[in-house]
PDB file of C-alpha atoms in Angstrom:
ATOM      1  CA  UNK A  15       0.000   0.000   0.000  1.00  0.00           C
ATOM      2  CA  UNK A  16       1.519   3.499  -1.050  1.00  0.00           C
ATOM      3  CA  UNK A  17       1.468   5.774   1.576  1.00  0.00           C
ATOM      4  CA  UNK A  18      -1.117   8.238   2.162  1.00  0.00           C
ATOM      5  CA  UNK A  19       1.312  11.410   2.518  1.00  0.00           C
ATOM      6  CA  UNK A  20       3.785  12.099  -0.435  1.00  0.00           C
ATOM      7  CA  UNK A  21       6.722  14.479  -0.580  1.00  0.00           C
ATOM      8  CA  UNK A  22       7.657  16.098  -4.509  1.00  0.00           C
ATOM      9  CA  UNK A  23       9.598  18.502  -5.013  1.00  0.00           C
ATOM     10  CA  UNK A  24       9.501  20.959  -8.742  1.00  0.00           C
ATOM     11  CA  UNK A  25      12.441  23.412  -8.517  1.00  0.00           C
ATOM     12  CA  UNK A  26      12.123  25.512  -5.306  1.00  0.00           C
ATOM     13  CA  UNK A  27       8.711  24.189  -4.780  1.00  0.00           C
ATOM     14  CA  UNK A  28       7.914  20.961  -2.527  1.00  0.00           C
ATOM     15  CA  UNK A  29       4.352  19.476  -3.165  1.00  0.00           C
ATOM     16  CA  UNK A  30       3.161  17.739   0.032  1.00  0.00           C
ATOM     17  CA  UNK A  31      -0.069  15.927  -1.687  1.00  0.00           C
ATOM     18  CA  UNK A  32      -2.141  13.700   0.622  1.00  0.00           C
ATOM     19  CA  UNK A  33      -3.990  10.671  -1.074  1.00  0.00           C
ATOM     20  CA  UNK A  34      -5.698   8.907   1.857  1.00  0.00           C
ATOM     21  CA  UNK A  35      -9.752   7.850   0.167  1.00  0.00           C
ATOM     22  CA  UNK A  36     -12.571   8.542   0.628  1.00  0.00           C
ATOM     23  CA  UNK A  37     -12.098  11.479   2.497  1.00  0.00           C
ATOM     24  CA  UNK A  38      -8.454  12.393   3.388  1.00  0.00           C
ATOM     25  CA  UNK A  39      -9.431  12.028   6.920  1.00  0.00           C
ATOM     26  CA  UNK A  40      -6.276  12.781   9.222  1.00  0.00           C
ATOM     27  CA  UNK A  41      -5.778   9.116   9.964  1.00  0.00           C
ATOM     28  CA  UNK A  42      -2.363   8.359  12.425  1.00  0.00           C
ATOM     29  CA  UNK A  43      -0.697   7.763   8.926  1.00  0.00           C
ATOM     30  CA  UNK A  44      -1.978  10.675   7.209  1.00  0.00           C
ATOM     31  CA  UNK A  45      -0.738  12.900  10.243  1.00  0.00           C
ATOM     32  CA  UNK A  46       2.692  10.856  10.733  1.00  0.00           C
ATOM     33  CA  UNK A  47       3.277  11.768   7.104  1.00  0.00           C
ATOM     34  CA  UNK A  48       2.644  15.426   7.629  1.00  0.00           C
ATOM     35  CA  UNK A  49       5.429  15.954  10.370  1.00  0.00           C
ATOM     36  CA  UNK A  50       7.610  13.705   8.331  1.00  0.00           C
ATOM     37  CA  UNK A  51       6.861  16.123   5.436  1.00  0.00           C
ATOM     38  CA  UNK A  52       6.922  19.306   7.040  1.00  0.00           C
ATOM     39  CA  UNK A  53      10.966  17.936   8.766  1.00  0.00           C
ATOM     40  CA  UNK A  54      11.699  17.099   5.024  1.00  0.00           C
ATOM     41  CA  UNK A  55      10.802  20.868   3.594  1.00  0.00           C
ATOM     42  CA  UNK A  56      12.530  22.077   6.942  1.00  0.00           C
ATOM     43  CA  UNK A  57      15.755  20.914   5.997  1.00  0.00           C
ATOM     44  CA  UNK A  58      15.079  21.114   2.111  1.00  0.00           C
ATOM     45  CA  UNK A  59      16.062  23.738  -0.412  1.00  0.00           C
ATOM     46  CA  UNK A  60      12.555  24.178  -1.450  1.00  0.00           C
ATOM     47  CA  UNK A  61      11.411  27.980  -0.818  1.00  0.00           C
ATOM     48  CA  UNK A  62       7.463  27.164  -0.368  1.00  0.00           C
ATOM     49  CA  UNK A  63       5.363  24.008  -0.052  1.00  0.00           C
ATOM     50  CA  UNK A  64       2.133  23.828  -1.307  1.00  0.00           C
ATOM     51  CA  UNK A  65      -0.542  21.375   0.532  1.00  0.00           C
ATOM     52  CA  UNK A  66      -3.091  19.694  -1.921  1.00  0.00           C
ATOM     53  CA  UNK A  67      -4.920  16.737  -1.490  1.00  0.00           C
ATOM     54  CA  UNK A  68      -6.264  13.915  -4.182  1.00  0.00           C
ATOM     55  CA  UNK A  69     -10.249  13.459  -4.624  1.00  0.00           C
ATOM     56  CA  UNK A  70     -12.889  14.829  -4.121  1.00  0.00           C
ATOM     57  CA  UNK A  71     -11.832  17.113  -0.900  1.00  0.00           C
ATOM     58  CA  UNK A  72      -9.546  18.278   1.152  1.00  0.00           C
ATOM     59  CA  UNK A  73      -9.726  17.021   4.658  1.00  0.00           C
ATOM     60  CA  UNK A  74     -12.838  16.029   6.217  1.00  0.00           C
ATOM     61  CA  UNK A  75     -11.903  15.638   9.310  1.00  0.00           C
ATOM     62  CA  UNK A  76     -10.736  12.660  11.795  1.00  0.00           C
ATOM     63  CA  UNK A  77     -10.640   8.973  10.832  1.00  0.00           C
ATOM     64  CA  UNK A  78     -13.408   7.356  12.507  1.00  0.00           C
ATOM     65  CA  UNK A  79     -12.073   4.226  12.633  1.00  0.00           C
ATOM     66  CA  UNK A  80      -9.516   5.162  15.253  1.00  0.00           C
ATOM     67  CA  UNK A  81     -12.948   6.545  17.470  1.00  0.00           C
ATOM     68  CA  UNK A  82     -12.612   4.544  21.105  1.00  0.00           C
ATOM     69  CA  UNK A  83      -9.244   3.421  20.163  1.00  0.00           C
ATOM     70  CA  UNK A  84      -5.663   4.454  21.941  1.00  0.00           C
ATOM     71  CA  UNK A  85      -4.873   7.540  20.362  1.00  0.00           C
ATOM     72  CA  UNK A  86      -0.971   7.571  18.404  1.00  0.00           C
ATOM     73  CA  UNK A  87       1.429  10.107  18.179  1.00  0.00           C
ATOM     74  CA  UNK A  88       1.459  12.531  16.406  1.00  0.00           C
ATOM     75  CA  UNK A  89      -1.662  14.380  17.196  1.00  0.00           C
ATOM     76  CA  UNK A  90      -3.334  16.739  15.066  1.00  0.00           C
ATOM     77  CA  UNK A  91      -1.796  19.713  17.635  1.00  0.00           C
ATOM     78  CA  UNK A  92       1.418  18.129  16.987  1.00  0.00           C
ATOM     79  CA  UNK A  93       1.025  17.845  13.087  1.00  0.00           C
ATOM     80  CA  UNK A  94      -0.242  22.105  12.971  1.00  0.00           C
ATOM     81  CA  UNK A  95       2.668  22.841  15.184  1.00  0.00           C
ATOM     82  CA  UNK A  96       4.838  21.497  12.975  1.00  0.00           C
ATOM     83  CA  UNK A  97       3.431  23.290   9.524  1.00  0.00           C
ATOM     84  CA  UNK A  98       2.770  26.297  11.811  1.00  0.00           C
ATOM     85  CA  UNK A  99       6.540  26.617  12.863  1.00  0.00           C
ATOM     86  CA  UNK A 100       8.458  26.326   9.531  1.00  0.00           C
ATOM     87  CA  UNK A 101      10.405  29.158   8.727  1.00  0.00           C
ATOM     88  CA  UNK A 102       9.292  28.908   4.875  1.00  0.00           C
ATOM     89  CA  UNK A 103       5.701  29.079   3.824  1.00  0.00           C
ATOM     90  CA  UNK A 104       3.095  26.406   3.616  1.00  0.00           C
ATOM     91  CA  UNK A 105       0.202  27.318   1.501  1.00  0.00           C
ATOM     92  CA  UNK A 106      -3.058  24.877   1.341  1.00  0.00           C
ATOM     93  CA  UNK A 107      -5.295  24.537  -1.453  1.00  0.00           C
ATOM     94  CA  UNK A 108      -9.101  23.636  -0.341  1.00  0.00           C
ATOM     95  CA  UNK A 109     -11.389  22.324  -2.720  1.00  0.00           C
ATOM     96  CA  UNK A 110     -14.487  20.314  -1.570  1.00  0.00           C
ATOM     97  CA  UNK A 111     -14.694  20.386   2.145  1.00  0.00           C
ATOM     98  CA  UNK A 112     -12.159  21.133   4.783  1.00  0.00           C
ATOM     99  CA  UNK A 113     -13.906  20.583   8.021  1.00  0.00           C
ATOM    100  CA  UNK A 114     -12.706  19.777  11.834  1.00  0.00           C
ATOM    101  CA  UNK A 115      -9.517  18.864  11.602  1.00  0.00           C
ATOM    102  CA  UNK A 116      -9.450  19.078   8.337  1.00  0.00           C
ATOM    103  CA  UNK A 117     -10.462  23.044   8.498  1.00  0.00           C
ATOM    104  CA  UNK A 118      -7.221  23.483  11.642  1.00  0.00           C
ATOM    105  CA  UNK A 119      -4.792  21.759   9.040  1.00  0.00           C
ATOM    106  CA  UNK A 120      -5.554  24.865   6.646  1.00  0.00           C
ATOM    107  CA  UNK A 121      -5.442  27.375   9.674  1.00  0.00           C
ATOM    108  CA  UNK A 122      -2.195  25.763  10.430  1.00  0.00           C
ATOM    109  CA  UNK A 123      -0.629  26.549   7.030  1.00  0.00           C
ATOM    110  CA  UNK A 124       0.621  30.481   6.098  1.00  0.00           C
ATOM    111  CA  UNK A 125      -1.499  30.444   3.537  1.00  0.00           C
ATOM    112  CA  UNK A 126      -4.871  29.031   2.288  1.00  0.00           C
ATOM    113  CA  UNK A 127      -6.251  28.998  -1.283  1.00  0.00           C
ATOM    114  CA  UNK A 128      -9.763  28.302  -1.659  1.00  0.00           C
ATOM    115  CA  UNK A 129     -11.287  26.687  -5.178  1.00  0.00           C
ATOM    116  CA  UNK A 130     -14.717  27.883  -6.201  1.00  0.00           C
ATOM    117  CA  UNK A 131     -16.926  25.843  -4.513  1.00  0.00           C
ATOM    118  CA  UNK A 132     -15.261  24.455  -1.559  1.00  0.00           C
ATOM    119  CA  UNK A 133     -16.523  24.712   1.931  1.00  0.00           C
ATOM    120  CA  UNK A 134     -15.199  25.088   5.652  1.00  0.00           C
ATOM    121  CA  UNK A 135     -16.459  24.338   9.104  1.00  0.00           C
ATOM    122  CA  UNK A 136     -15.257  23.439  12.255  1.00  0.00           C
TER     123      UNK A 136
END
């Protein structure tokens, strides 16, 4: 199984692109791969990082399936800490729904680009 967080970089740009279906919910893997990803464009040569995600939205918030369960490091404070904190910009792009956690991922970037059409909520 590919991973649900992947790292490209284009020139001075890093892509961090999150592929996680049906949803992009911020499983333990999904947010494991963000810190990993945010370290990488830390101590990268890339000047900005843009945060997109694959389907049909953004993030829509926690993985269910880990409801009742121990929670894992690293938690979603951990995982907009460590976007929050780089010294080189993060922008998001939102298209279909960014909402809980989802919507504090985006907060959590510098930037946020919105696509016609998308929604927020918390």
């Amino acid at each position: 199984m590919q991973h649900p967080v992947r790292y490209e970089t284009h020139g001075e740009i890093a892509v961090i692109r999150i592929d996680n279906p049906p949803v992009n919910a911020t499983s333990h893997a999904v947010r494991l791969g963000l810190v990993e990803a945010a370290a990488r464009f830390a101590a990268g040569s890339e000047k900005v990082a843009v945060l997109v995600a694959e389907g049909r939205t953004f993030i829509a918030g926690a993985d269910i399936t880990e409801f009742g369960k121990t929670p894992l490091e690293p938690h979603l404070p951990d995982v907009i800490f460590a976007l929050e904190s780089l010294d080189k910009p993060v922008v998001c792009v939102i298209h279909g729904t960014a909402l809980g956690g989802g919507f504090e991922v985006a907060l959590g970037c510098h930037y946020r680009v919105m696509l016609r059409g998308a929604r927020v909520g918390l």
